[in-house]
mmCIF file of C-alpha atoms in Angstrom:
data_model
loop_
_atom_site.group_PDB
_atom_site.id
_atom_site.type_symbol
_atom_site.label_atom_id
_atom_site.label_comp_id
_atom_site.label_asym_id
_atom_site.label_seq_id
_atom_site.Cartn_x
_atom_site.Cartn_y
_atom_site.Cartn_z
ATOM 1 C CA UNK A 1 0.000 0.000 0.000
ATOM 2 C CA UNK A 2 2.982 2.264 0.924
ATOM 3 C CA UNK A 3 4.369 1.983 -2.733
ATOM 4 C CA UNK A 4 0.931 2.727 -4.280
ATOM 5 C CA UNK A 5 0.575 5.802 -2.266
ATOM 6 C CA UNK A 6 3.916 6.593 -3.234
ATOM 7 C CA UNK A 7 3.891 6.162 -7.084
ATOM 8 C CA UNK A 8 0.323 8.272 -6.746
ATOM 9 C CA UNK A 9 1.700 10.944 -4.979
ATOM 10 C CA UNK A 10 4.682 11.163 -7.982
ATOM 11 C CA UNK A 11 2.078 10.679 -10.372
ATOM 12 C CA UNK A 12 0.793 14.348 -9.569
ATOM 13 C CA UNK A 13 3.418 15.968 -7.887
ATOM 14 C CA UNK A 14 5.995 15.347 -11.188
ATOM 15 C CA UNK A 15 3.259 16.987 -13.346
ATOM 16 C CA UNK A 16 2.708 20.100 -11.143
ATOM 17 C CA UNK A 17 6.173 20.496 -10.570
ATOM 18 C CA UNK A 18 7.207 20.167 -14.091
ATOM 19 C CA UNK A 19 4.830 22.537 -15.811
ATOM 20 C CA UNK A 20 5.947 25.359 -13.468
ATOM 21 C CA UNK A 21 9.545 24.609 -14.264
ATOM 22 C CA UNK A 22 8.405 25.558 -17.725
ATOM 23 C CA UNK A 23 5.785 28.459 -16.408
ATOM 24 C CA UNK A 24 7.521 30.277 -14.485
ATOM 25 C CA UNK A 25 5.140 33.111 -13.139
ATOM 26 C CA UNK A 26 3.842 33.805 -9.548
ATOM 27 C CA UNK A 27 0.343 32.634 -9.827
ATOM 28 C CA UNK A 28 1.670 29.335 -10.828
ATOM 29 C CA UNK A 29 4.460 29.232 -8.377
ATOM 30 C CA UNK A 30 1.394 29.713 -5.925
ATOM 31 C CA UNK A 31 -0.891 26.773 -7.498
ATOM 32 C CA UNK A 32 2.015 24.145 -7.508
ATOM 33 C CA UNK A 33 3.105 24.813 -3.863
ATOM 34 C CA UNK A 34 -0.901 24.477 -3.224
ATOM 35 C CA UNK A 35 -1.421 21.632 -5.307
ATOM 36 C CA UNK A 36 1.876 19.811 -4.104
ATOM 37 C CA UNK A 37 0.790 19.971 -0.557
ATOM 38 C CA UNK A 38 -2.512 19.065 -1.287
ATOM 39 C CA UNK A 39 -0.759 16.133 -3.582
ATOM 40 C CA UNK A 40 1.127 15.141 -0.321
ATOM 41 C CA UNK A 41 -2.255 15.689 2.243
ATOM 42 C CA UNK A 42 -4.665 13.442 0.201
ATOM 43 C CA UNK A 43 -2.561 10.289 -1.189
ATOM 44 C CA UNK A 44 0.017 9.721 1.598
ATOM 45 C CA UNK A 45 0.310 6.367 2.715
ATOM 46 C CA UNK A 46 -0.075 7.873 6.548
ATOM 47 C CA UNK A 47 -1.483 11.367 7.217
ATOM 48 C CA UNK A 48 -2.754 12.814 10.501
ATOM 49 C CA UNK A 49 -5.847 15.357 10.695
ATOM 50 C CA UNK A 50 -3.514 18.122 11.397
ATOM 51 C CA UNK A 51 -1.442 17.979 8.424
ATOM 52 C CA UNK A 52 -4.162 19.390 6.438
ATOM 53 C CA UNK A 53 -2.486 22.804 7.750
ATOM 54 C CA UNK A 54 0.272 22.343 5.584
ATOM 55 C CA UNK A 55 -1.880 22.606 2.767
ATOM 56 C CA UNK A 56 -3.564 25.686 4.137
ATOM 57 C CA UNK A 57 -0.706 27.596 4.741
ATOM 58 C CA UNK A 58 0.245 28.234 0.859
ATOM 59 C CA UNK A 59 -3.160 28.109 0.208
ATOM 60 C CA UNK A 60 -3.561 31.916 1.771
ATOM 61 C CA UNK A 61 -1.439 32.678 -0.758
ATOM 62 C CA UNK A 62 -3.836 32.538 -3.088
ATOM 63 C CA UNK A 63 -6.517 34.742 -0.888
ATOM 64 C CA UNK A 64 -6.130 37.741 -3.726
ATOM 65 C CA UNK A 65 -6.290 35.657 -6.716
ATOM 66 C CA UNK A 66 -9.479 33.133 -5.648
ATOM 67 C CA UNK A 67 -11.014 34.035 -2.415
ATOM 68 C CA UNK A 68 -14.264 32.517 -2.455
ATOM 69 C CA UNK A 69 -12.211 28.891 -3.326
ATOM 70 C CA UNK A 70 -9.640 29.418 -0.527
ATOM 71 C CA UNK A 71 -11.602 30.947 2.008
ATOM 72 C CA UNK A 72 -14.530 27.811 1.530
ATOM 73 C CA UNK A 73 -10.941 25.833 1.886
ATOM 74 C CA UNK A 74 -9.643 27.217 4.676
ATOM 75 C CA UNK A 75 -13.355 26.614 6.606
ATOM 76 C CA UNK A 76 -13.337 22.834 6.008
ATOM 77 C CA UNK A 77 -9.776 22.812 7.017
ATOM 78 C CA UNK A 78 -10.810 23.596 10.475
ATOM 79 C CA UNK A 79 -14.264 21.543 10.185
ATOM 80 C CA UNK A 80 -12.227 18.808 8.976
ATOM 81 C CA UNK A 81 -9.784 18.544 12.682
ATOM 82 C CA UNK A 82 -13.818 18.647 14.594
ATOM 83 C CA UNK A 83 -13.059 15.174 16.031
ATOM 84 C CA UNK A 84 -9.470 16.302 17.564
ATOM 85 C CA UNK A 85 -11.034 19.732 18.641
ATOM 86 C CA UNK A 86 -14.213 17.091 20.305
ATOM 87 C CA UNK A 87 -11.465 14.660 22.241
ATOM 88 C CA UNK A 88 -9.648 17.690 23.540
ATOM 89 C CA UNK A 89 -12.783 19.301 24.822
ATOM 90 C CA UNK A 90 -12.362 22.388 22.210
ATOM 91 C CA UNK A 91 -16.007 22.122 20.850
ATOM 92 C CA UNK A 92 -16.869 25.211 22.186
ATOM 93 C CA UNK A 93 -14.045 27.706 20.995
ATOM 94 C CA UNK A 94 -14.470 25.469 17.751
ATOM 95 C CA UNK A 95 -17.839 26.749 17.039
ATOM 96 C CA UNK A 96 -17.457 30.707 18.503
ATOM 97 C CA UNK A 97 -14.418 31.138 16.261
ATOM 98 C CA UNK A 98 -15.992 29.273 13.224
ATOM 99 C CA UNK A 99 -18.980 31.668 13.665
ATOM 100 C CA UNK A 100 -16.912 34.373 13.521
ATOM 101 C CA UNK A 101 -14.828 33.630 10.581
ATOM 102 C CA UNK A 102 -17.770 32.789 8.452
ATOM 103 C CA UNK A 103 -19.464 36.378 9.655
ATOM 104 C CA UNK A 104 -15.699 37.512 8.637
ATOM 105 C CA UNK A 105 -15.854 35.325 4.736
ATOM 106 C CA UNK A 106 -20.028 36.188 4.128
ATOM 107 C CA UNK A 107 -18.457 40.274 4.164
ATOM 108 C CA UNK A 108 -15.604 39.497 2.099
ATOM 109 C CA UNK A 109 -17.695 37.541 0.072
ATOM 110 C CA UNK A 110 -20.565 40.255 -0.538
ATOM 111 C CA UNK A 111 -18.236 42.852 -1.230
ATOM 112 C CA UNK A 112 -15.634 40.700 -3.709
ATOM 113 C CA UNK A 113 -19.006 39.393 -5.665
ATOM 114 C CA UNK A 114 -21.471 40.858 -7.680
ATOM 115 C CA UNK A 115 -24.387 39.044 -6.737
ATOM 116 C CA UNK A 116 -26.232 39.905 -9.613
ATOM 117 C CA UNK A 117 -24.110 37.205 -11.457
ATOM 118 C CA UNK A 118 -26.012 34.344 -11.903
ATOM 119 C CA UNK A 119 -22.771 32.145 -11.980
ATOM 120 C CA UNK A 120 -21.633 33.890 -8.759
ATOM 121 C CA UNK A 121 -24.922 33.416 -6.961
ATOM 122 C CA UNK A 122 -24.729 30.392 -7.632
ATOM 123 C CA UNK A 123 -21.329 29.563 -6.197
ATOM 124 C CA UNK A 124 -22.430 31.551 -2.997
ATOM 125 C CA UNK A 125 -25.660 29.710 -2.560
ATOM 126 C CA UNK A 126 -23.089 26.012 -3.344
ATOM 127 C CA UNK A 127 -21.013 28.019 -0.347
ATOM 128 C CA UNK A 128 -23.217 28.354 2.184
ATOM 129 C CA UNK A 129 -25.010 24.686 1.606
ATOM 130 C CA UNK A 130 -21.725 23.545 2.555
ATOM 131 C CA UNK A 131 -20.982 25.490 5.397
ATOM 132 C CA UNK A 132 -24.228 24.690 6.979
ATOM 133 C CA UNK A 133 -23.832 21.266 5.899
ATOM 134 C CA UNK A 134 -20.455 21.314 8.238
ATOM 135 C CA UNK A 135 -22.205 22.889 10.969
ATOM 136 C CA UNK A 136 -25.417 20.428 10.847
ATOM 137 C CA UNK A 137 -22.722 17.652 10.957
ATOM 138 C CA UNK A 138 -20.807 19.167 13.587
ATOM 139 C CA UNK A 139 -23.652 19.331 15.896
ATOM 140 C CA UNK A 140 -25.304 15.799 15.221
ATOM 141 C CA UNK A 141 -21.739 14.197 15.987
ATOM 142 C CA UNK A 142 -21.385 16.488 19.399
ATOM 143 C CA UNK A 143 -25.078 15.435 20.432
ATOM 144 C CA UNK A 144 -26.621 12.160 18.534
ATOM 145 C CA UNK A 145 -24.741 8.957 20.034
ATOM 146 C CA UNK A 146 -23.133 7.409 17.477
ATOM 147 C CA UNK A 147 -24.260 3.474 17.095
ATOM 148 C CA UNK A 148 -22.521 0.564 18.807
ATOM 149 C CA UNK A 149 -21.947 -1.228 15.655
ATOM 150 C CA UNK A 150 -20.456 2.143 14.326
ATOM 151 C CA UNK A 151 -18.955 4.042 17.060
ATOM 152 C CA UNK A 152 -16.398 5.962 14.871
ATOM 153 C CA UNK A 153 -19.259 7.056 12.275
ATOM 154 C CA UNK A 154 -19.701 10.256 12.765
ATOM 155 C CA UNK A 155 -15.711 10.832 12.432
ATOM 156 C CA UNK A 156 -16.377 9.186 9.245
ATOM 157 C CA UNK A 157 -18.670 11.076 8.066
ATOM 158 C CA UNK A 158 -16.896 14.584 8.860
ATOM 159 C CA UNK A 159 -13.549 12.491 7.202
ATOM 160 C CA UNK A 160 -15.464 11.682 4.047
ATOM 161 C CA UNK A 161 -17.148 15.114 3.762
ATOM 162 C CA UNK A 162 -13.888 16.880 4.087
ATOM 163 C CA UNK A 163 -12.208 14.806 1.712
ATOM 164 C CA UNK A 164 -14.658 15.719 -1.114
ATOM 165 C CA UNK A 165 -14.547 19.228 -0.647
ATOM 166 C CA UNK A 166 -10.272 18.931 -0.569
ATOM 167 C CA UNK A 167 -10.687 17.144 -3.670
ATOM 168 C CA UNK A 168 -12.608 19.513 -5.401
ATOM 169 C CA UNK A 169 -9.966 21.918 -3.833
ATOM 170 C CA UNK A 170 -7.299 19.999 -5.038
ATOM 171 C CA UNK A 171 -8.578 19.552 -8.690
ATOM 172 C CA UNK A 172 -10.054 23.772 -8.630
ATOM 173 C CA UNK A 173 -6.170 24.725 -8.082
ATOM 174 C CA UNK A 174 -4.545 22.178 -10.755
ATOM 175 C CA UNK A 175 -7.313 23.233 -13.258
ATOM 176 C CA UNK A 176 -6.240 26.633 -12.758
ATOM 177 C CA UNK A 177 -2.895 25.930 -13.206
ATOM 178 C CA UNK A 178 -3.045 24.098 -16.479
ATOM 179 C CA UNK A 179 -6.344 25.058 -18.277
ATOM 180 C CA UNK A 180 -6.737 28.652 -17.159
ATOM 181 C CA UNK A 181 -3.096 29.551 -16.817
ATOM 182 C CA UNK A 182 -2.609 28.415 -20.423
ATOM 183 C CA UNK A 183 -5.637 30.620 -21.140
ATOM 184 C CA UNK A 184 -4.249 33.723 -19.562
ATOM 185 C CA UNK A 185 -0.495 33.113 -21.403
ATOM 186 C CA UNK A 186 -2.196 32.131 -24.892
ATOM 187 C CA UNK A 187 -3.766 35.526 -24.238
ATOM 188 C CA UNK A 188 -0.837 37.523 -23.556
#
């Protein structure tokens, strides 16, 4: 399993790390150190919740370019440690501060987007399904007992959840670095 994980991991990173050799610009600098990391955080052979930080810390890079995209990241960063924050009794800090970043994001959000964009209400509607979806989850695995078959399912479930949206994550920043960076030079 260790040597799968590690010919996946090469199997992006080479790629990423390749085409900026031969792009050599900022923005792309920014997408391959975002897109390594994230290369590194999802197909590891053994990762801990925390690690996911080392993703998110080039990701703020990218705040300027796409801040809907990293902002939405940088929330299901934090959902995604929820079972860490649970065992070391930090639910309730968890939730304050996640209340007040996303009261922080929803003004960034409504001043960076014209909401008269069909294309960008729609990605703000997609948004804040999420969000609540992360807070919906959060709550049901702080109050609803998980089963005895399943005790670990509600860890699961945030684990799955977060995956998905670091996927999309993951595949949002390589897509910008190939397709729409090629745009923006073939434009130039």
């Amino acid at each position: 399993m260790a040597m799968l994980c590690l010919g996946v991991t090469a199997a992006f990173v080479l790629p990423i790390n390749v085409h900026l050799f031969f792009n050599k610009r900022k923005e792309t600098f920014l997408l391959s150190l975002v897109s390594t990391a994230m290369t590194f955080y999802l197909f590891s052979f053994q990762v801990h919740e925390k690690s996911i930080l080392l993703a998110a810390a080039p990701a703020l890079c990218l705040l300027n370019s796409y801040p809907l995209e990293t902002l939405w990241f940088l929330e299901v960063t934090v959902f995604s440690m929820f079972p860490l924050f649970i065992k070391d009794d930090l639910t309730m800090p968890f939730f304050v501060l996640m209340f007040l970043y996303h009261i922080c994001v929803k003004d960034i959000i409504l001043k960076e987007y014209n909401y008269r964009q069909f294309k960008k209400r729609v990605m703000s509607v997609v948004f804040s399904t999420s969000v609540y979806s992360m807070f919906i989850i959060a709550c049901v695995s702080l109050f609803a007992p998980a089963p005895a078959k399943y005790p670990h399912i509600w860890s699961l479930l945030i684990s799955v959840y977060s995956f998905a949206h670091f996927f999309l994550y993951f595949c949002f920043c390589i897509w910008q670095q190939f397709v729409n960076n090629f745009t923006k030079i073939k434009a130039t």
